[in-house]
XYZ file of C-alpha atoms in Angstrom:
511
model
C 12.405 -42.399 -11.652
C 12.040 -39.126 -9.750
C 11.303 -40.657 -6.343
C 10.992 -37.413 -4.366
C 8.820 -35.921 -7.091
C 6.610 -39.016 -7.045
C 6.116 -38.657 -3.296
C 5.148 -34.985 -3.618
C 2.802 -35.777 -6.504
C 1.170 -38.564 -4.455
C 0.630 -36.195 -1.517
C -0.936 -33.586 -3.809
C -3.172 -36.203 -5.436
C -4.296 -37.473 -2.034
C -4.976 -33.990 -0.682
C -7.070 -33.126 -3.743
C -9.001 -36.377 -3.329
C -9.675 -35.840 0.383
C -10.574 -32.120 0.168
C -14.344 -31.782 -0.354
C -15.665 -29.123 -2.709
C -17.761 -26.833 -0.536
C -21.086 -25.370 -1.481
C -20.086 -21.944 -2.715
C -23.176 -19.970 -1.625
C -23.075 -21.405 1.918
C -19.320 -20.801 2.022
C -19.898 -17.185 1.053
C -22.609 -16.685 3.683
C -20.252 -18.040 6.321
C -17.355 -15.886 5.098
C -19.506 -12.752 5.381
C -20.733 -13.668 8.861
C -17.145 -14.300 9.983
C -15.991 -10.966 8.522
C -18.786 -9.045 10.254
C -18.202 -10.761 13.608
C -14.476 -10.084 13.455
C -14.901 -6.402 12.527
C -18.043 -5.474 14.521
C -16.068 -3.570 17.163
C -13.936 -1.600 14.707
C -14.742 2.027 13.919
C -16.150 0.932 10.560
C -18.174 -1.898 12.108
C -19.705 0.390 14.711
C -20.470 3.098 12.146
C -22.341 0.696 9.875
C -23.847 -1.283 12.779
C -22.412 -4.699 11.976
C -23.904 -6.041 15.215
C -27.379 -5.202 13.939
C -26.647 -6.641 10.486
C -25.627 -9.927 12.142
C -29.024 -10.076 13.875
C -30.884 -9.807 10.549
C -32.749 -12.765 9.075
C -30.919 -12.222 5.777
C -27.405 -11.049 6.641
C -26.275 -10.668 3.034
C -29.262 -8.516 2.114
C -28.910 -6.339 5.239
C -25.193 -5.915 4.546
C -25.926 -4.761 0.973
C -28.551 -2.293 2.208
C -26.529 -0.780 5.066
C -22.999 -0.502 3.639
C -22.314 1.648 0.549
C -19.929 0.870 -2.298
C -16.308 1.930 -1.851
C -13.539 2.413 -4.357
C -9.982 3.074 -3.186
C -10.304 6.860 -3.137
C -13.490 6.768 -1.066
C -12.413 4.211 1.533
C -8.953 5.739 1.892
C -10.333 9.263 2.315
C -12.967 8.194 4.839
C -11.218 5.355 6.677
C -7.819 3.914 5.722
C -5.929 7.205 6.048
C -6.538 6.935 9.821
C -4.076 4.018 10.034
C -1.305 6.378 8.936
C -2.304 8.796 11.676
C -1.744 6.157 14.364
C -5.296 4.864 14.815
C -6.112 1.194 15.384
C -9.242 -0.873 14.761
C -10.279 1.253 11.801
C -11.790 -1.193 9.291
C -10.210 -4.335 10.779
C -9.017 -5.168 14.311
C -5.564 -3.860 15.196
C -3.192 -2.306 12.691
C -2.063 -3.948 9.436
C 1.626 -4.973 9.425
C 1.853 -4.348 5.668
C 0.496 -1.993 3.044
C 0.477 -3.157 -0.554
C 1.534 -0.432 -2.965
C -0.410 -0.467 -6.174
C -0.404 2.138 -8.919
C -2.760 -0.181 -10.780
C -3.218 0.966 -14.354
C -3.807 4.660 -13.807
C -1.739 7.473 -12.403
C 1.666 7.767 -10.804
C 0.426 7.831 -7.208
C 0.580 4.494 -5.451
C -2.425 3.244 -3.579
C -1.634 1.923 -0.101
C -3.855 -1.060 0.585
C -3.879 -2.685 4.051
C -2.582 -6.270 4.225
C -3.320 -8.018 7.515
C -1.827 -11.235 8.877
C -5.170 -12.871 8.075
C -4.762 -11.819 4.432
C -1.192 -13.131 4.253
C -2.552 -16.440 5.551
C -5.442 -16.368 3.058
C -3.032 -15.795 0.155
C -0.880 -18.672 1.389
C -3.958 -20.921 1.631
C -4.946 -19.977 -1.911
C -1.426 -20.855 -3.055
C -1.799 -24.271 -1.442
C -5.107 -24.719 -3.277
C -3.307 -23.881 -6.525
C -0.587 -26.439 -5.828
C -3.229 -29.035 -4.918
C -5.031 -28.356 -8.192
C -1.905 -29.418 -10.102
C -3.120 -32.984 -9.563
C -5.733 -32.220 -12.252
C -3.043 -31.461 -14.819
C -1.076 -34.163 -16.611
C 2.330 -33.370 -15.137
C 5.076 -35.997 -14.679
C 6.517 -36.696 -11.209
C 9.864 -35.073 -12.025
C 8.099 -31.721 -12.534
C 7.661 -31.537 -8.747
C 11.430 -31.561 -8.284
C 12.058 -28.573 -10.551
C 12.513 -24.956 -9.511
C 9.907 -22.194 -9.846
C 10.753 -18.744 -11.195
C 8.468 -16.222 -9.476
C 8.863 -12.888 -11.228
C 7.188 -10.416 -8.915
C 8.211 -7.110 -7.418
C 11.129 -6.618 -5.040
C 10.932 -8.454 -1.713
C 13.001 -5.694 -0.102
C 10.053 -4.077 1.674
C 10.279 -0.514 2.943
C 9.771 0.220 6.618
C 7.288 3.049 7.176
C 6.668 3.722 10.868
C 5.036 0.640 12.362
C 4.453 -1.212 9.086
C 6.210 -2.339 5.911
C 5.284 -1.411 2.343
C 5.765 -3.098 -1.019
C 3.782 -4.632 -3.859
C 1.640 -7.654 -2.978
C 3.863 -10.063 -4.922
C 6.868 -8.795 -2.947
C 5.010 -9.091 0.374
C 3.917 -12.642 -0.467
C 7.383 -13.685 -1.652
C 8.963 -12.231 1.496
C 6.803 -14.635 3.513
C 7.594 -17.798 1.545
C 7.712 -20.814 3.926
C 11.162 -22.260 4.638
C 10.440 -25.612 2.961
C 9.750 -23.862 -0.357
C 12.855 -21.676 -0.473
C 15.061 -24.256 -2.190
C 12.560 -24.367 -5.083
C 12.086 -20.592 -5.257
C 14.009 -18.661 -7.887
C 15.571 -16.190 -8.498
C 16.254 -16.572 -4.751
C 16.215 -14.133 -1.879
C 19.276 -12.074 -2.837
C 18.221 -11.305 -6.423
C 14.567 -10.840 -5.419
C 15.545 -7.953 -3.147
C 16.986 -5.906 -6.035
C 14.603 -2.980 -6.437
C 15.453 -1.876 -9.979
C 13.684 -4.081 -12.513
C 16.398 -3.924 -15.201
C 19.125 -4.790 -12.676
C 17.091 -7.693 -11.291
C 16.398 -9.123 -14.750
C 20.060 -8.758 -15.711
C 21.031 -10.835 -12.654
C 18.409 -13.435 -13.578
C 19.881 -13.668 -17.081
C 23.406 -14.024 -15.721
C 22.396 -16.862 -13.365
C 19.846 -18.593 -15.608
C 22.010 -21.558 -16.611
C 22.515 -22.508 -12.946
C 18.799 -23.236 -12.482
C 16.527 -26.062 -13.606
C 13.286 -24.128 -14.023
C 10.090 -26.155 -14.321
C 7.541 -23.369 -13.849
C 7.223 -19.615 -14.308
C 4.904 -17.278 -12.416
C 4.191 -13.604 -13.111
C 2.411 -11.012 -15.254
C 2.736 -11.855 -18.992
C 4.213 -8.590 -20.276
C 7.072 -8.588 -17.765
C 7.603 -12.350 -18.066
C 8.093 -11.894 -21.820
C 10.723 -9.208 -21.233
C 12.591 -11.425 -18.786
C 12.564 -14.412 -21.152
C 13.784 -12.222 -24.025
C 16.644 -10.965 -21.831
C 17.711 -14.515 -20.931
C 17.516 -15.599 -24.585
C 19.505 -12.549 -25.715
C 22.133 -12.867 -22.965
C 22.877 -16.495 -23.807
C 22.370 -16.116 -27.581
C 19.611 -18.731 -27.666
C 16.892 -19.526 -30.199
C 14.295 -20.063 -27.466
C 14.036 -20.432 -23.684
C 13.878 -24.237 -23.692
C 17.516 -24.337 -24.783
C 18.505 -23.216 -21.283
C 15.472 -24.462 -19.303
C 14.562 -27.723 -21.090
C 12.251 -28.858 -18.276
C 10.039 -25.770 -18.320
C 6.479 -27.131 -18.418
C 4.151 -24.653 -16.677
C 3.514 -20.924 -16.762
C 1.220 -19.455 -14.104
C -0.107 -16.158 -15.406
C -1.912 -13.666 -13.226
C -3.946 -10.505 -12.976
C -4.651 -9.985 -16.688
C -6.040 -12.021 -19.560
C -3.259 -14.123 -21.115
C -4.703 -14.383 -24.647
C -3.390 -11.015 -25.931
C 0.125 -12.203 -25.092
C -0.269 -15.814 -26.210
C 1.181 -15.482 -29.697
C 4.234 -13.409 -28.736
C 4.813 -15.522 -25.595
C 4.725 -18.814 -27.492
C 7.300 -17.462 -29.948
C 9.837 -17.557 -27.097
C 9.277 -21.276 -26.417
C 10.766 -24.372 -28.007
C 7.747 -26.529 -27.173
C 4.230 -26.011 -25.775
C 3.782 -25.554 -22.031
C 0.758 -25.616 -19.739
C -0.571 -22.111 -19.035
C -2.460 -21.770 -15.731
C -4.319 -18.542 -14.954
C -4.586 -17.065 -11.466
C -6.228 -13.936 -10.085
C -4.029 -12.358 -7.430
C -4.797 -8.665 -6.914
C -3.273 -6.269 -4.401
C -6.458 -6.793 -2.366
C -6.297 -10.606 -2.263
C -6.114 -13.932 -4.101
C -9.533 -14.159 -5.748
C -9.555 -17.114 -8.149
C -7.450 -19.863 -9.692
C -7.565 -22.219 -12.641
C -7.964 -25.714 -11.251
C -8.332 -27.782 -14.435
C -6.776 -27.943 -17.910
C -8.367 -27.071 -21.276
C -9.761 -23.725 -20.115
C -8.609 -20.180 -19.397
C -11.323 -19.812 -16.746
C -10.654 -19.608 -13.018
C -12.695 -20.837 -10.084
C -13.614 -18.196 -7.496
C -12.161 -19.047 -4.091
C -15.332 -18.764 -2.030
C -14.163 -20.080 1.371
C -11.020 -18.089 2.030
C -11.679 -14.710 3.670
C -13.169 -12.865 0.676
C -16.880 -12.186 0.176
C -17.966 -11.445 -3.408
C -20.763 -9.337 -4.878
C -21.423 -8.465 -8.520
C -22.809 -5.386 -10.275
C -23.975 -5.650 -13.906
C -21.423 -3.873 -16.102
C -23.611 -1.315 -17.856
C -22.886 2.336 -18.744
C -25.775 3.539 -16.547
C -24.047 2.175 -13.447
C -20.485 3.429 -14.132
C -19.310 6.966 -13.375
C -16.770 8.727 -15.592
C -13.934 7.899 -13.164
C -14.804 4.182 -13.212
C -16.593 4.151 -9.829
C -20.139 2.881 -9.341
C -23.282 4.977 -9.134
C -25.012 4.773 -5.745
C -28.090 3.118 -7.253
C -26.201 0.389 -9.132
C -27.901 -2.952 -8.335
C -25.900 -5.735 -6.741
C -26.261 -9.404 -7.657
C -25.378 -12.240 -5.233
C -23.388 -15.243 -6.416
C -26.393 -17.527 -6.930
C -28.123 -15.035 -9.258
C -25.317 -14.279 -11.711
C -25.733 -15.293 -15.347
C -23.147 -16.801 -17.634
C -21.456 -14.699 -20.344
C -22.593 -11.379 -18.863
C -20.057 -8.818 -17.680
C -20.044 -7.835 -13.999
C -18.107 -5.393 -11.884
C -16.654 -7.397 -9.010
C -16.904 -6.188 -5.382
C -15.038 -7.729 -2.459
C -15.119 -7.572 1.339
C -12.002 -9.049 2.915
C -10.010 -10.009 5.996
C -7.889 -6.913 5.344
C -10.823 -4.608 6.058
C -11.936 -3.789 2.522
C -15.727 -3.475 2.416
C -17.905 -3.699 -0.702
C -14.739 -2.641 -2.427
C -14.472 -2.002 -6.153
C -11.112 -3.363 -7.287
C -11.807 -2.031 -10.772
C -11.964 -5.319 -12.653
C -14.834 -6.661 -14.725
C -15.437 -10.389 -15.030
C -17.854 -12.810 -16.639
C -18.967 -16.263 -15.496
C -18.109 -18.914 -18.057
C -19.429 -21.847 -16.012
C -21.829 -20.992 -13.194
C -21.952 -24.547 -11.825
C -18.186 -24.423 -11.249
C -18.154 -20.723 -10.263
C -15.593 -20.206 -13.013
C -14.855 -16.708 -14.263
C -12.652 -14.822 -16.672
C -11.346 -11.280 -16.302
C -12.855 -9.204 -19.111
C -11.392 -5.761 -18.427
C -11.384 -2.731 -16.177
C -14.173 -0.292 -15.373
C -11.837 2.540 -16.383
C -10.988 0.786 -19.649
C -14.489 1.281 -20.992
C -14.547 3.342 -24.174
C -17.913 5.049 -24.419
C -17.155 8.648 -25.450
C -19.539 8.523 -28.414
C -21.751 5.598 -27.404
C -19.451 2.841 -28.693
C -19.601 0.921 -25.387
C -16.378 -0.998 -25.977
C -15.040 -3.155 -23.152
C -11.492 -4.483 -23.025
C -12.482 -8.066 -23.803
C -14.049 -6.888 -27.087
C -10.879 -4.967 -27.867
C -8.712 -7.979 -27.011
C -10.803 -10.206 -29.281
C -10.514 -7.744 -32.158
C -6.748 -7.464 -31.746
C -6.473 -11.261 -31.747
C -8.377 -11.290 -35.035
C -5.752 -8.931 -36.438
C -2.978 -11.220 -35.228
C -4.541 -14.168 -37.029
C -5.497 -12.322 -40.199
C -2.152 -10.588 -40.728
C -0.003 -13.284 -39.064
C 1.571 -10.798 -36.681
C 1.998 -10.496 -32.918
C 0.414 -7.595 -30.975
C 1.077 -8.060 -27.251
C 0.217 -4.447 -26.304
C -2.177 -1.742 -27.411
C -3.740 1.496 -26.233
C -6.730 3.423 -27.583
C -8.419 6.783 -27.045
C -11.372 8.625 -28.552
C -10.667 12.190 -29.662
C -11.501 14.658 -32.388
C -9.371 14.679 -35.505
C -8.285 17.710 -37.518
C -11.661 17.642 -39.302
C -13.503 18.017 -35.976
C -14.921 14.480 -36.124
C -14.427 11.798 -33.466
C -12.074 8.895 -34.209
C -10.703 6.011 -32.204
C -6.927 6.343 -32.229
C -5.134 3.027 -31.688
C -1.458 2.392 -31.019
C -0.590 -1.256 -31.631
C 2.659 -2.673 -30.280
C 4.220 -5.096 -32.743
C 7.656 -6.064 -34.014
C 6.125 -7.409 -37.217
C 5.406 -5.542 -40.438
C 1.858 -4.566 -41.436
C 0.267 -1.546 -43.105
C -1.462 0.776 -40.645
C -4.349 1.578 -43.015
C -5.147 -2.091 -43.595
C -4.951 -2.821 -39.873
C -7.341 0.070 -39.183
C -9.850 -1.206 -41.731
C -9.728 -4.775 -40.374
C -9.915 -3.600 -36.761
C -12.956 -1.463 -37.540
C -14.732 -4.383 -39.191
C -13.906 -6.767 -36.348
C -15.359 -4.340 -33.785
C -18.483 -3.734 -35.874
C -19.104 -7.476 -36.046
C -18.477 -7.971 -32.331
C -20.410 -5.045 -30.855
C -23.727 -3.671 -32.086
C -23.313 -0.442 -30.071
C -19.997 0.190 -31.780
C -21.608 -0.432 -35.165
C -24.335 2.106 -34.390
C -21.750 4.651 -33.171
C -19.800 4.188 -36.411
C -22.883 5.162 -38.396
C -23.315 8.339 -36.334
C -20.837 10.183 -34.119
C -17.746 7.963 -34.571
C -16.080 8.799 -37.901
C -13.519 6.005 -38.041
C -10.414 4.240 -36.757
C -6.793 5.343 -37.051
C -3.940 2.927 -36.310
C -0.260 3.559 -35.586
C 2.083 0.604 -35.095
C 5.026 1.040 -32.726
C 7.709 -1.017 -31.019
C 6.132 -2.925 -28.049
C 9.022 -1.730 -25.875
C 7.499 1.754 -25.996
C 4.742 0.490 -23.692
C 7.268 -0.787 -21.170
C 9.234 2.463 -21.293
C 6.014 4.433 -20.766
C 5.379 2.392 -17.618
C 8.959 2.992 -16.491
C 8.490 6.757 -16.962
C 5.082 6.984 -15.287
C 5.166 4.250 -12.670
C 7.859 1.574 -12.682
C 8.861 -1.570 -14.497
C 7.881 -5.056 -13.437
C 5.897 -6.374 -10.499
C 2.138 -5.894 -10.590
C 2.225 -2.939 -13.009
C -0.189 -3.312 -15.939
C -0.438 -1.171 -19.041
C -3.605 0.877 -19.378
C -5.601 0.016 -22.486
C -7.883 3.067 -22.674
C -6.842 6.679 -22.061
C -8.739 9.930 -21.802
C -7.736 12.795 -24.099
C -5.443 14.463 -21.565
C -3.507 11.267 -20.812
C -3.445 10.340 -24.493
C -1.850 13.697 -25.344
C 0.951 12.850 -22.874
C 1.266 9.404 -24.464
C 1.542 10.793 -28.001
C 4.096 13.366 -26.879
C 6.115 10.571 -25.245
C 6.003 8.449 -28.421
C 7.182 11.371 -30.564
C 10.044 12.035 -28.166
C 11.085 8.394 -28.317
C 10.702 8.156 -32.103
C 11.312 11.599 -33.651
C 10.974 10.194 -37.182
C 7.341 9.158 -36.662
C-alpha cells in the first residue's frame, strides 16, 4: 500500500470536496473590477479612464466601449515598449520581473510579453487547481508518489537589465515550489540546458533512473522526446522503461492530431489531460475524464471576452476589425467559434492571443481550442479553420490507417493559373499522394459548405505531398527553435510557403 500516496490523494480529494464552484459570471465581473482598480493609476489606466469605468453602472459594458482591441504588435508599439525604456506603471503597477519570449507560430522575432509576480502566482494557483482536479480521475494512490516529467523550455533565464527573459514554461518551472522539486524531472540541472537536442539527449541518458508517472508538455515535442528515449534504450515502447506512466498533460494545442502517433509509442493506454497555458497566462484546464474539453478558469486574474470568428471581423494579418462585436461569457453559444480576448494581471488589456475556441458545454464553461486567427484559409472563399482541417486529416488517418501528426497548407496558383490548396502531410507511413488528395478534398467538402462552394468556383483542387514528419521539426529549428512552447504553423501565405517549399527541396533533393 502506497501510504504517502494515499495521504496525498486524500488531501486532494478533501480539497476538491471543500472548494466551492463559483458562479463564473460573477467571478468574471469581480476579476474585471479588481484588474481596473489595481491598474487605474497606471499610464494605461489613466489614458482609458479606468476610474470613470469603475463608476459606471455596467462596468463590463463601459470597459468594452472605452478600451479598444489590442494584439501584440499594437500594445507593444503603443505601451509595452516603454518598459524597456525604463518606465514604470505602464499597463500594470511597477515593472514586470519577467518577460515571456514567444515566437508563437509565425515569424522569427520573439514577442516579449510582461509576466508580473501576480501572474506567476495566478499560474501557480491554476496548477494547484489542476492537481486538485486529479481527484476526479480514477488514479491509484501510488500514482501520487511517482515523478513528473515536465518538458518545457530551458529554465536558464536570461538577465536583461532589470528583468529576466525566457519562455513561460521555463519561467514557471524556475519558480517551482521546494516541496515539488523531488517529483520534478528532468531536474534543475538538465532543465537549464538551452539546446533542445542536448537536453533531450540527457533525458534519454538518465531515463532509467526515474520512475515517471506523468508527462507534461506540447505533443509534438513530447513525441520527439519519447522517441529519443525509446531509441536510446532500444525499446519497443516507453512503458518498458517507465512502467508506471499513467497520465499525459497536454497543452496549448489540440491533442487529437497527435493521438494516433502518440499512442503508437505507448505499451498501454494512459489518461490524457488537456490544459491551456499560453505565454499570457493559464486560461483553462480539463477537470474531468471522458472529454477533451477544458473549463475556463474564471476566478484567477484573467477576464475573458469573445468575438464571433467570422471573416468579416478578421483582418488579413489575423487581428480584429475595430467594429467586431464582443460577446460576454453569459451570451456565448455552444459549438460556435470565437476569437478569445483576455485582460490580465500582467497588464494585457482586451488582448488577442490569436487562438479561436468553441464552447462545448456552456453550463460548465468548457471549451476546446479550434485554431488560430492566422490559420484561417480564406484566399478564395473556402473559409477553412484549423479544426476543420484537423478533422479532415483525422479522417485520412482512419481511412488509410496511417499517422499524420503534422501538416501545413497554403493556397496558391498552379502552373495552369488556377488556385489550388497545396498540402504537405507529415507521415512515416506509406500512402499514395493522389488518393490522399482526393479523400482530403471530399472530407473538406462534406465538412464545410463554404469550401464546397469554393471548389465549384475559384478553387480548382487539392494537391498533396507526403514528407517525413521530422521536416516540420527541422523547419522550426531553422526558423525559431526546437522545443518549449514553439508550435508549427498550419497555414502559410504564398511568400512563407515558397520558403517552406525551398527548404523541403533542400532537405530532400530527390523530391
